[in-house]
CSV table of C-alpha atoms in Angstrom, one decimal:
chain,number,residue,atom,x,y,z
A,346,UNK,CA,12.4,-89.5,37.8
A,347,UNK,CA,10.5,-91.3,35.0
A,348,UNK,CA,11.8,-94.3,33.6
A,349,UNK,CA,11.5,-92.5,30.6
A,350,UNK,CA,13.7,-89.4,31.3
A,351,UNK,CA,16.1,-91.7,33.2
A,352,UNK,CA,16.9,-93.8,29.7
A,353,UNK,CA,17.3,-90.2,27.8
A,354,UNK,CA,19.7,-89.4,30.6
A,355,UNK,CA,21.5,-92.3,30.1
A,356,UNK,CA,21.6,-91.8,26.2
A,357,UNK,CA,22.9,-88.4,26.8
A,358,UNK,CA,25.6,-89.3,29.7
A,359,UNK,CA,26.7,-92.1,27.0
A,360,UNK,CA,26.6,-90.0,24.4
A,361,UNK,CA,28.9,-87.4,25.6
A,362,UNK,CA,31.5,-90.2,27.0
A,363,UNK,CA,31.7,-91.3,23.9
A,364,UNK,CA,32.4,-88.5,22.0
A,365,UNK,CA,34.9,-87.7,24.7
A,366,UNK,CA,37.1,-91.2,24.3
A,367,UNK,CA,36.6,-90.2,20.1
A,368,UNK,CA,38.2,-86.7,21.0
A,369,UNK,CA,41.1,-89.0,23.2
A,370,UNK,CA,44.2,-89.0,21.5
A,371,UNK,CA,47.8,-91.2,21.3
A,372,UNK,CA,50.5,-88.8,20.8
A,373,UNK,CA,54.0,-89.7,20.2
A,374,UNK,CA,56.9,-88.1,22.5
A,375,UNK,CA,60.7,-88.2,21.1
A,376,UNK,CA,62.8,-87.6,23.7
A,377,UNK,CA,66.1,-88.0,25.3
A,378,UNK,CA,67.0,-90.9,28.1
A,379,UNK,CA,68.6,-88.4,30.8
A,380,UNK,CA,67.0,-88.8,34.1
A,381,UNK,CA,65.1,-85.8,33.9
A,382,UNK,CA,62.7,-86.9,30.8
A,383,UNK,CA,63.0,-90.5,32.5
A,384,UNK,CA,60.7,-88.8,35.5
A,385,UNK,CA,59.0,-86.7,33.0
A,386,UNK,CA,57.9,-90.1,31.2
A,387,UNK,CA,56.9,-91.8,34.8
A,388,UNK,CA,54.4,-89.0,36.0
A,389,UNK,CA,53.0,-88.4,32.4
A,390,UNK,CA,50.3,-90.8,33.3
A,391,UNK,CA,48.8,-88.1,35.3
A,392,UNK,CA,48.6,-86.2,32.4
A,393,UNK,CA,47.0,-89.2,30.4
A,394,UNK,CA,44.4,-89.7,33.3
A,395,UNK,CA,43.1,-86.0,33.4
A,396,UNK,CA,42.9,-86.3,29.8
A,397,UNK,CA,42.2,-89.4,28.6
A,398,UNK,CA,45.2,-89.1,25.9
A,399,UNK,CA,48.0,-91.4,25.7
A,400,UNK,CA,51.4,-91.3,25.0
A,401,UNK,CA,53.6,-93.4,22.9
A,402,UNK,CA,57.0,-93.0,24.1
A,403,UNK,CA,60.6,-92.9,22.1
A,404,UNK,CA,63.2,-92.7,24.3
A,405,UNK,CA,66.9,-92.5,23.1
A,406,UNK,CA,70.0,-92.2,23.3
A,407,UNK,CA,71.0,-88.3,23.0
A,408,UNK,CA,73.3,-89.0,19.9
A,409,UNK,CA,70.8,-91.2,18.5
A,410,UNK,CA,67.5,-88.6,19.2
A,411,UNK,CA,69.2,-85.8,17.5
A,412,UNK,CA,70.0,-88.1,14.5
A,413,UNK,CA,66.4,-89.3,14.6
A,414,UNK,CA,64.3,-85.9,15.3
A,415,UNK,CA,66.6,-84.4,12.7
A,416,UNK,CA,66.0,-86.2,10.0
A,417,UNK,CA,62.2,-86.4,10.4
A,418,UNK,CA,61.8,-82.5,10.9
A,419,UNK,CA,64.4,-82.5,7.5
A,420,UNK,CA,62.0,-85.0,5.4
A,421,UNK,CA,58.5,-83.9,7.3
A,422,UNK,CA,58.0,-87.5,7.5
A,423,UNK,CA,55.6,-86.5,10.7
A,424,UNK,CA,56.5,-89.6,13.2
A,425,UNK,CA,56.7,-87.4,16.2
A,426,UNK,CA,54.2,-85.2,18.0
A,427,UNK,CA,56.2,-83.5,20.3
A,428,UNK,CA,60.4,-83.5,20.1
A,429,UNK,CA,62.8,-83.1,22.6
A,430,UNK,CA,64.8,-80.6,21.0
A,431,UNK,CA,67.9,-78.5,22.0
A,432,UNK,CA,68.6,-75.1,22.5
A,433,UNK,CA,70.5,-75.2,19.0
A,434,UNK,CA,67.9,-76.9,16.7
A,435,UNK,CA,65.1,-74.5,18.4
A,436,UNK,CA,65.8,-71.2,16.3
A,437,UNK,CA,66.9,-72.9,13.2
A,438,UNK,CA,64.1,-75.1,12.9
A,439,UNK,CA,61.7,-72.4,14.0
A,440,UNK,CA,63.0,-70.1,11.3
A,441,UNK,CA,63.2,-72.5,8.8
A,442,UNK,CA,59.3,-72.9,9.6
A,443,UNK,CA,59.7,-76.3,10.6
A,444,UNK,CA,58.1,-76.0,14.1
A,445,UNK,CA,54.8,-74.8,15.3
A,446,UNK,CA,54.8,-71.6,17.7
A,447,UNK,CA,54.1,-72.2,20.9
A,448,UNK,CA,53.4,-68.8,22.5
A,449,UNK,CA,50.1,-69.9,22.7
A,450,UNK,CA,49.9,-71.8,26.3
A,451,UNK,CA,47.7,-68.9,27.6
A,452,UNK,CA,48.0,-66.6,30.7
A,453,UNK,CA,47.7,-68.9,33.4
A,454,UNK,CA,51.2,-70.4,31.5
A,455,UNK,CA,53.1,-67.3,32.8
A,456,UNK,CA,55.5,-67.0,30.1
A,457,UNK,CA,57.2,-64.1,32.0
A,458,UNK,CA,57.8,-66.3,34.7
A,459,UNK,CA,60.7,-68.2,31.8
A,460,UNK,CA,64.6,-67.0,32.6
A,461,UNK,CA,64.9,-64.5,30.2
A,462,UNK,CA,68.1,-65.8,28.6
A,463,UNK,CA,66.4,-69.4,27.8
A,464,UNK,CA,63.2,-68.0,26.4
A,465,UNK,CA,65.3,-65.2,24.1
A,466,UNK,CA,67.3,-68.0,22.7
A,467,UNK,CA,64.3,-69.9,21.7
A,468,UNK,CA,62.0,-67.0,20.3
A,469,UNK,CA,62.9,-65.7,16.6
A,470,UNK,CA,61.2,-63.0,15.6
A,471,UNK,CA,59.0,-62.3,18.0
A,472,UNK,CA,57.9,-66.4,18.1
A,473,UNK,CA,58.8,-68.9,20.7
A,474,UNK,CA,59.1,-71.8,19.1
A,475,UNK,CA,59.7,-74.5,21.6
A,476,UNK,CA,59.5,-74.0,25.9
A,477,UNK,CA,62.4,-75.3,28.0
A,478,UNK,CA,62.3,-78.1,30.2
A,479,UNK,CA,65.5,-77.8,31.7
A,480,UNK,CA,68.2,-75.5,31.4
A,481,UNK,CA,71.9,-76.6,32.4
A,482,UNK,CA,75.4,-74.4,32.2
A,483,UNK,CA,78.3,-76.6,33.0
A,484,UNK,CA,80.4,-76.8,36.7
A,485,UNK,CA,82.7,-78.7,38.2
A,486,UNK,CA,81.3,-81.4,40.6
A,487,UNK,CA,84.3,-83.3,43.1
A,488,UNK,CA,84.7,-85.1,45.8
A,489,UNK,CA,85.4,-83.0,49.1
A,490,UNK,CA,86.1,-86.1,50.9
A,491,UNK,CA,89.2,-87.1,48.9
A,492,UNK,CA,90.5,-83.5,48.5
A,493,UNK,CA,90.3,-83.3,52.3
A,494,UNK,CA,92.8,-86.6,52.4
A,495,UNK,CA,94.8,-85.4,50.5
A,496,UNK,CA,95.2,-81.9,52.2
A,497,UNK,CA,93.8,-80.2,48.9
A,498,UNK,CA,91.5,-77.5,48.9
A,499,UNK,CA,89.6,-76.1,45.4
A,500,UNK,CA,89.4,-73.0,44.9
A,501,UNK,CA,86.2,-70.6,43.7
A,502,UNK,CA,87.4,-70.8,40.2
A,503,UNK,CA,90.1,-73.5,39.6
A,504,UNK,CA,92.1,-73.1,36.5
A,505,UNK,CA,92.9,-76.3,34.3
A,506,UNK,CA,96.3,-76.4,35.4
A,507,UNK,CA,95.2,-76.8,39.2
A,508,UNK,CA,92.6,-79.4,37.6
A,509,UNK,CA,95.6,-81.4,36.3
A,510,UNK,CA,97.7,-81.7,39.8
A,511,UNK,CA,94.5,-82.6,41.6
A,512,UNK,CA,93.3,-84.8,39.2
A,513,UNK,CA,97.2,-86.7,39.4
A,514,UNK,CA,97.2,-86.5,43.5
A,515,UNK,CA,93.7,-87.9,44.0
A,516,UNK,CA,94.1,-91.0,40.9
A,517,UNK,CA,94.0,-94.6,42.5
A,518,UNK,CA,93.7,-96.4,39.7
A,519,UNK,CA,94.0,-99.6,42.5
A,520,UNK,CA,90.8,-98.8,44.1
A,521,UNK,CA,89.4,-97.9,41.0
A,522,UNK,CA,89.4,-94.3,41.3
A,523,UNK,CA,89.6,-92.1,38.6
A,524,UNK,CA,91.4,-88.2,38.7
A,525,UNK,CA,88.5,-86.8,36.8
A,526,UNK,CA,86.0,-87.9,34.5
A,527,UNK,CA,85.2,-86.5,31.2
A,528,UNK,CA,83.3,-86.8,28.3
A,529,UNK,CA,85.0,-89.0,25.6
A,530,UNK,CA,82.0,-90.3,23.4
A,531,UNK,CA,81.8,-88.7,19.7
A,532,UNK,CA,79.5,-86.3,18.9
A,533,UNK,CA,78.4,-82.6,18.8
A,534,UNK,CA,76.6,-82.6,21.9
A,535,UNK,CA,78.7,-84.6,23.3
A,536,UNK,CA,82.5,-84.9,23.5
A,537,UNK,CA,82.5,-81.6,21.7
A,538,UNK,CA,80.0,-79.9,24.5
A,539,UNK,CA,82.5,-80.3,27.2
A,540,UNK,CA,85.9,-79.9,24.6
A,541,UNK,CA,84.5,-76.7,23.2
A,542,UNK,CA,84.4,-74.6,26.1
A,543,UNK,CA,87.5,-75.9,26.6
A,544,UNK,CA,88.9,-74.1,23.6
A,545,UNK,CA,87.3,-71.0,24.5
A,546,UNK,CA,88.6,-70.7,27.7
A,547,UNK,CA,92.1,-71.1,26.1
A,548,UNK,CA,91.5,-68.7,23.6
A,549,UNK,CA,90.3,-70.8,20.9
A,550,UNK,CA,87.6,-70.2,18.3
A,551,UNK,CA,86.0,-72.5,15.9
A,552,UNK,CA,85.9,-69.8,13.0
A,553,UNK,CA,87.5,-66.1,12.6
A,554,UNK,CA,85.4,-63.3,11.2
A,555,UNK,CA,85.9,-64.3,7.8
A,556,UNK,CA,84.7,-68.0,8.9
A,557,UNK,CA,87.6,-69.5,8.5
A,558,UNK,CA,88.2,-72.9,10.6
A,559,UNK,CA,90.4,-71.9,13.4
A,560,UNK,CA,91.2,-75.8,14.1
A,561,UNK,CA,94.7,-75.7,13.8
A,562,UNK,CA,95.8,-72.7,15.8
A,563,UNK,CA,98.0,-72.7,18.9
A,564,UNK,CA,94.8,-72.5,21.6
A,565,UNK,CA,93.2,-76.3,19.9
A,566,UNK,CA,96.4,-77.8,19.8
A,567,UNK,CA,97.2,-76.9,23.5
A,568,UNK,CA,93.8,-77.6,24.6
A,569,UNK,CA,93.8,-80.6,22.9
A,570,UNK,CA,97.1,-81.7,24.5
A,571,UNK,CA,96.0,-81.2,28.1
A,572,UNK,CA,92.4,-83.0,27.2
A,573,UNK,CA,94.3,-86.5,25.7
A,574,UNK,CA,96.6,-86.0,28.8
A,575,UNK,CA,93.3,-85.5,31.5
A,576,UNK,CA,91.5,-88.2,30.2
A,577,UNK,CA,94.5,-90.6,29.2
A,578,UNK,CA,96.3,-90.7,32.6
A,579,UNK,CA,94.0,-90.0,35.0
A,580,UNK,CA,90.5,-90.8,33.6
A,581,UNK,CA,88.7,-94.3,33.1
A,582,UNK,CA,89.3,-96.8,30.8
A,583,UNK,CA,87.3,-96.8,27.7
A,584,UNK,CA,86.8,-92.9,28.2
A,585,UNK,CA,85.7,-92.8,24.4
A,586,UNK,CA,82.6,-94.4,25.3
A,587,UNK,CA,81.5,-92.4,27.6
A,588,UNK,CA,78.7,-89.4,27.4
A,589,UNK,CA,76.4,-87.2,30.1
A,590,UNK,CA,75.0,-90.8,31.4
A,591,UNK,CA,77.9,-93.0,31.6
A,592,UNK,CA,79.9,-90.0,33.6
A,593,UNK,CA,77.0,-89.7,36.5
A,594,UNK,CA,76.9,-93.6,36.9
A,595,UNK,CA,81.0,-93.7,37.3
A,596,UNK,CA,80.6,-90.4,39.6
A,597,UNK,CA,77.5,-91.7,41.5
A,598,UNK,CA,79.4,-95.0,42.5
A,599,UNK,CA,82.7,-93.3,43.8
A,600,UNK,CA,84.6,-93.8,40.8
A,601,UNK,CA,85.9,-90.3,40.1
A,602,UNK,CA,87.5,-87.5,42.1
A,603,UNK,CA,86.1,-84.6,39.6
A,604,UNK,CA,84.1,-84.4,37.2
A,605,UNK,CA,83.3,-81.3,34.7
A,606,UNK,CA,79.8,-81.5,33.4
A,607,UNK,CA,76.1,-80.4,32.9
A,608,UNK,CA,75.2,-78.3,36.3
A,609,UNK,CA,71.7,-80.9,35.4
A,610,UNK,CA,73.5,-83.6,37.4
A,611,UNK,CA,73.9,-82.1,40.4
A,612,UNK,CA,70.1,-83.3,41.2
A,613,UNK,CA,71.0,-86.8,41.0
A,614,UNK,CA,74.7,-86.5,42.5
A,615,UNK,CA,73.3,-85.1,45.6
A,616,UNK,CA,70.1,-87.4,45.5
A,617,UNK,CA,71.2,-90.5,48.0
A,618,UNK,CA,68.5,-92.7,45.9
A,619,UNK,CA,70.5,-92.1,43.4
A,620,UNK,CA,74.0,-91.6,44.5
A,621,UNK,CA,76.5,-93.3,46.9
A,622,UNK,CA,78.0,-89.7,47.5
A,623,UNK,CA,75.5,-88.2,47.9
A,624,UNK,CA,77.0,-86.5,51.3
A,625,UNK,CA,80.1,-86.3,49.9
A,626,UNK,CA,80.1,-83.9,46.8
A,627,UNK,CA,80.9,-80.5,46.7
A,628,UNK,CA,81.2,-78.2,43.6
A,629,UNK,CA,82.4,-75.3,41.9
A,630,UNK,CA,82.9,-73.2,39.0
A,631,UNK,CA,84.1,-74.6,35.5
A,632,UNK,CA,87.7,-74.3,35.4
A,633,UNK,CA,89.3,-71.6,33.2
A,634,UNK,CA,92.5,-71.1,31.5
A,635,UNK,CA,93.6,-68.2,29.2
A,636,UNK,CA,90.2,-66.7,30.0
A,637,UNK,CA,86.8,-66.8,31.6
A,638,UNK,CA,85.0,-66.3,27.8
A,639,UNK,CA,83.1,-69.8,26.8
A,640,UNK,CA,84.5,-71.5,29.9
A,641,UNK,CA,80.8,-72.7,30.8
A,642,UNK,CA,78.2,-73.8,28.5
A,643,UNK,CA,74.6,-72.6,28.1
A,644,UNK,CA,72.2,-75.1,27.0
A,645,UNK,CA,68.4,-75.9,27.5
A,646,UNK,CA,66.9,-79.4,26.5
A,647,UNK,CA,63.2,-78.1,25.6
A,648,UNK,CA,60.2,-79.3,24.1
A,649,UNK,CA,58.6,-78.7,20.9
A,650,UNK,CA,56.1,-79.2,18.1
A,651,UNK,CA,57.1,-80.2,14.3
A,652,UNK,CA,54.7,-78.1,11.5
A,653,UNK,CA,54.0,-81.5,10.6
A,654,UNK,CA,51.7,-82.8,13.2
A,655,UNK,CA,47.9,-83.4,12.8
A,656,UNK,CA,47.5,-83.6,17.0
A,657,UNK,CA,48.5,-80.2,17.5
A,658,UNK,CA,46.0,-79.1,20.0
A,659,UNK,CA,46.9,-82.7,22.2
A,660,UNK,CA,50.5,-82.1,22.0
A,661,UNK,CA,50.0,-78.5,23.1
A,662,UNK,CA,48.4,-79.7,26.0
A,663,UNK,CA,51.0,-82.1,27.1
A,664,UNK,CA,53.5,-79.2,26.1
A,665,UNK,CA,52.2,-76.9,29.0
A,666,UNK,CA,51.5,-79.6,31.7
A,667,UNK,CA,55.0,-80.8,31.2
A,668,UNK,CA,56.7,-77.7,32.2
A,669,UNK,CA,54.2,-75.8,33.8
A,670,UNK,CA,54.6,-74.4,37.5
A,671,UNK,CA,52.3,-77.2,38.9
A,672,UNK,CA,54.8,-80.0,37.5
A,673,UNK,CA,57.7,-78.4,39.4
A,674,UNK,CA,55.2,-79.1,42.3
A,675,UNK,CA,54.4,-82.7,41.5
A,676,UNK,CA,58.3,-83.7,40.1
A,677,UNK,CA,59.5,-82.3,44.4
A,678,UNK,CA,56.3,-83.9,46.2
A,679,UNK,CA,56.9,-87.2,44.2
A,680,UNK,CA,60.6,-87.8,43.7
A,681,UNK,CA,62.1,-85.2,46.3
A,682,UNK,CA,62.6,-81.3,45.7
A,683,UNK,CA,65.9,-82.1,44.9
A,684,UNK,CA,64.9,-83.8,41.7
A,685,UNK,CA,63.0,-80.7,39.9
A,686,UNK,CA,63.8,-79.4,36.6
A,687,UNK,CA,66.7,-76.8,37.0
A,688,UNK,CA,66.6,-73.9,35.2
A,689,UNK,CA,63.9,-73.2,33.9
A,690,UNK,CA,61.1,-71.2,35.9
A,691,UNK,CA,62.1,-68.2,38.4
A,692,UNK,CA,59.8,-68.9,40.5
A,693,UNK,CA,61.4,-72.6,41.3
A,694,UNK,CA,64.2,-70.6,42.9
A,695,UNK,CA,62.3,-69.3,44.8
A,696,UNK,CA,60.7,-72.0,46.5
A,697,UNK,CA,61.9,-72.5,50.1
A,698,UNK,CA,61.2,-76.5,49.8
A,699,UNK,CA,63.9,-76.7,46.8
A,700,UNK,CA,66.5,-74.3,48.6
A,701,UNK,CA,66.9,-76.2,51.4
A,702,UNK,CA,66.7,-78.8,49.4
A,703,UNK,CA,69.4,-78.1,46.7
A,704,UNK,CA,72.5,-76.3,48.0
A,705,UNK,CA,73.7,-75.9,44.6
A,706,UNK,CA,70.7,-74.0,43.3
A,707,UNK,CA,72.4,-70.6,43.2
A,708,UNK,CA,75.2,-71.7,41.7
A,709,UNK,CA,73.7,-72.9,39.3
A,710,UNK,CA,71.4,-70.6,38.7
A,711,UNK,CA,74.5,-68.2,38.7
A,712,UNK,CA,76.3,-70.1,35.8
A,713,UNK,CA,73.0,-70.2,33.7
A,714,UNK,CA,72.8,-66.5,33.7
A,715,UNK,CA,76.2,-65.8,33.2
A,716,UNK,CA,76.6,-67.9,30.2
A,717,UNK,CA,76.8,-65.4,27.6
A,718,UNK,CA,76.3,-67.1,23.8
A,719,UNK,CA,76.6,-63.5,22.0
A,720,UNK,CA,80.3,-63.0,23.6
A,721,UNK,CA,81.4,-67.2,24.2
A,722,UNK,CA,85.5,-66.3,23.3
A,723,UNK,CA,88.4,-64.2,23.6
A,724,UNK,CA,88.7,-62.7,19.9
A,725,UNK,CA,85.9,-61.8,18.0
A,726,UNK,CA,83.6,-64.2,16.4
A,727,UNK,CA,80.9,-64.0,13.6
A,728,UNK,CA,78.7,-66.5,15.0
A,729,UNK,CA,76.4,-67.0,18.2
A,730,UNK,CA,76.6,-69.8,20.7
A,731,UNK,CA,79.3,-71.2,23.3
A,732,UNK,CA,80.0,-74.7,22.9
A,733,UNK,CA,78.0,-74.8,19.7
A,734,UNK,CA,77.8,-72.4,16.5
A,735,UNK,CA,74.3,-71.8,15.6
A,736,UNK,CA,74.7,-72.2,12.4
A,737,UNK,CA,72.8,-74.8,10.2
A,738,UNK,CA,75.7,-76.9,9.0
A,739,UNK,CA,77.7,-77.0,12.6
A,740,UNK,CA,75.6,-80.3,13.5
A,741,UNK,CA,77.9,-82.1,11.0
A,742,UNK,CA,81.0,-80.2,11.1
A,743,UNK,CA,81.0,-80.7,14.9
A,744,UNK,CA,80.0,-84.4,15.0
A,745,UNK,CA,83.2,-84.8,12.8
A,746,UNK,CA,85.4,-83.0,14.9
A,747,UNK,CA,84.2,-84.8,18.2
A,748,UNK,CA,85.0,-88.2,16.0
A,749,UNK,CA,88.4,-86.7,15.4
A,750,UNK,CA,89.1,-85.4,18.9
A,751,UNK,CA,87.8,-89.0,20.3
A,752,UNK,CA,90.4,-90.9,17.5
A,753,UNK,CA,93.1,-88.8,19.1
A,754,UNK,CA,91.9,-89.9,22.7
A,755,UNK,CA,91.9,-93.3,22.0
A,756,UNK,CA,95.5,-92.9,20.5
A,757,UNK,CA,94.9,-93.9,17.6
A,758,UNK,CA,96.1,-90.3,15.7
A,759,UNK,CA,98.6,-87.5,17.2
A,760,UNK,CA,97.1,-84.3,18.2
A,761,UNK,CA,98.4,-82.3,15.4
A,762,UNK,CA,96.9,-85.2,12.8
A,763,UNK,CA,94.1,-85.0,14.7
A,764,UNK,CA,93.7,-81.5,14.1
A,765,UNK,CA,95.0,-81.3,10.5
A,766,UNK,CA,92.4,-83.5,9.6
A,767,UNK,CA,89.9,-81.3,11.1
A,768,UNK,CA,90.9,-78.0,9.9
A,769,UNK,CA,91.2,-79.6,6.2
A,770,UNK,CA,87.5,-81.1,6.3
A,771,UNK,CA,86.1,-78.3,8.1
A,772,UNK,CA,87.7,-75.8,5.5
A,773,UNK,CA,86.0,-77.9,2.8
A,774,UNK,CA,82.9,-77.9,4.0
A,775,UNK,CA,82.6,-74.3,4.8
A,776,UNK,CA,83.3,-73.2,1.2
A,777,UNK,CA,80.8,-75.5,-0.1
A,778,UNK,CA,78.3,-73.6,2.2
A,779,UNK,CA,79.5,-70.3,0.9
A,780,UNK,CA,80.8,-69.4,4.1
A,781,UNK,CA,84.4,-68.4,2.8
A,782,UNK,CA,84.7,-66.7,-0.6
């Protein structure tokens, strides 16, 4: 090779890296602190190696995130790239034009290879507008080593009465050990997640068919009741403090006997990395009352794209690597099969490494198909969803009746103030909407 051609060769090979690190692109992630998106964040350098992209990363807090992503997809402001958004927010936001389709990721994505529930609740007309990352429905999680002290065995589907004796046999408050933990912390998505299918299964509703706030009605107060009493007797202290997060560290160090949550946690409960019970948890269905409508939630946490973003292309990219097939692969082979995404993909059910490695799998997988958000109570209901109403104006409505339900925990109101209060504000703010006439 001439010296000559050798130099031109060189200009070329420079040339092209260079227009390769001007194509390289920071992209800012919003997304919630659960352990799942904590992994997520951890192996994204792969993703910034192949590419050559980076990522600026804003993690928070899940009341926090929603109160941050909302207001910049509300305002446009554009701070965010990609948003970690739930299955609420996704079909509002996409109809209101908000986010960017994403049905887009081409064939190798294998779209049909989505659970059909979780991609139908994020698609409006015809347009997916965000892809889940994981999917949860809610179960109850307990320790079989204390029911088998105490000579108690649960049954396949445990009502809320059995829930309150075992929850009295099995508290120790002496060894700090808790009856049952619960979520106590204020918010929509958070005390309300767990409270609301609560009220369903007792035959509550948030709103009749002429959306008028249900708040007050024999099924809240009742559920109410035995929620204060749960939590109040037999929970831990400072229970009004406590959200998804909080619960898993009290459960993971021994400190409760049950605990009724996201079906997402079982991955971590029965990972002895990041459990001390790991070999000692067992779990079942959520319990039930007056009926089995709404008695488990349906939920996905899934990514998404704001309208607003100038790095479309470079989020899109991140948006399929993230919850692609091959990321399943990489989140078992790097942090244990037990630690993949639930819910999500069929074709993670299917893999023999993560059945034998997750002996809750079809359980879960169970209670995320079952969840049924067009039928989520016992009397008819003019709205969609099961421990949420998919309707715009519910994010506030329901952050001010967790606030309520969390004043009544803490003692600080009766149950029928509590609930007064809320059927008073709610009715206000529903005939401002022009929901009632």
């Amino acid at each position: 090779m001439s010296v000559k051609t050798s130099i031109l060769l060189s200009s070329v090979v420079g040339c092209g890296l260079i227009a390769g690190m001007a194509h390289a692109e920071e992209i800012t992630v919003a997304t919630v602190n659960n352990g799942d998106m904590i992994i997520m964040q951890k192996l994204s350098t792969k993703w910034e190696q192949e590419t050559g992209n980076k990522i600026n990363w804003v993690v928070l807090e899940e009341n926090v995130l929603r109160e941050r992503v909302t207001t910049d997809i509300a305002t446009g402001s554009g701070q965010f790239d990609i948003m970690t958004i739930g299955g609420y927010e996704a079909p509002i936001w996409g109809k209101s034009g908000w986010l960017s389709a994403v049905d887009d990721l081409g064939d190798d994505y294998d779209y049909n290879d989505l659970l059909d529930p979780i991609k139908k609740g994020l698609t409006v007309d015809g347009k997916l507008y965000a892809v889940p990352f994981y999917t949860e429905s809610s179960f109850t999680l307990y320790r079989k080593d204390l029911f088998e002290a105490a000579g108690i065995k649960m049954p396949d589907q445990p009502t809320y009465e059995q829930i309150k004796e075992y929850a009295a046999k099995l508290t120790d408050k002496s060894k700090g050990q808790n009856g049952i933990c619960l979520r106590g912390k204020p918010g929509w998505g958070e005390n309300m997640a767990f409270f609301g299918t609560m009220v369903n299964t007792y035959g509550g509703r948030w709103f009749d068919m002429d959306w008028k706030p249900q708040l007050n009605s024999e099924p809240w107060k009742k559920a109410t009741t035995d929620y204060v009493e749960l939590l109040g007797k037999y929970g831990p202290q400072g229970a009004t403090a406590n959200g998804f997060n909080e619960n898993q560290t009290l459960f993971a160090t021994g400190k409760c006997a049950m605990w009724i949550d996201a079906t997402s946690a079982a991955g971590r409960v029965y990972d002895p990395k990041q459990s001390q019970v790991a070999d000692k948890v067992a779990f079942t269905r959520s319990p039930v009352a007056v009926t089995p409508a709404g008695s488990s939630w349906s939920w996905s946490w899934n990514l998404a794209i704001p309208a607003t973003t100038k790095k479309g292309e470079t989020a899109r990219s991140f948006l399929k690597w993230a919850t692609s097939k091959d990321y399943v692969k990489l989140v078992g082979e790097s942090e244990g099969w037990v630690a993949v995404p639930p819910g999500t993909r069929k074709s993670t059910y299917a893999l023999p490494e993560y059945q034998k490695a997750a002996p809750f799998a079809a359980t879960v997988l169970e209670a995320i198909m079952s969840a049924d958000p067009s039928k989520p109570t016992k009397d008819p209901v003019p709205y969609t969803g099961v421990q949420f109403v998919a309707i715009p104006e519910f994010q506030a409505i329901g952050t001010f009746v967790g606030q309520q339900i969390s004043a009544a925990l803490a003692g600080q109101q009766s149950v029928d103030a509590t609930l007064e209060a809320a059927q008073t504000q709610v009715t206000r703010d529903m005939t401002r909407a022009g929901y009632i006439k």
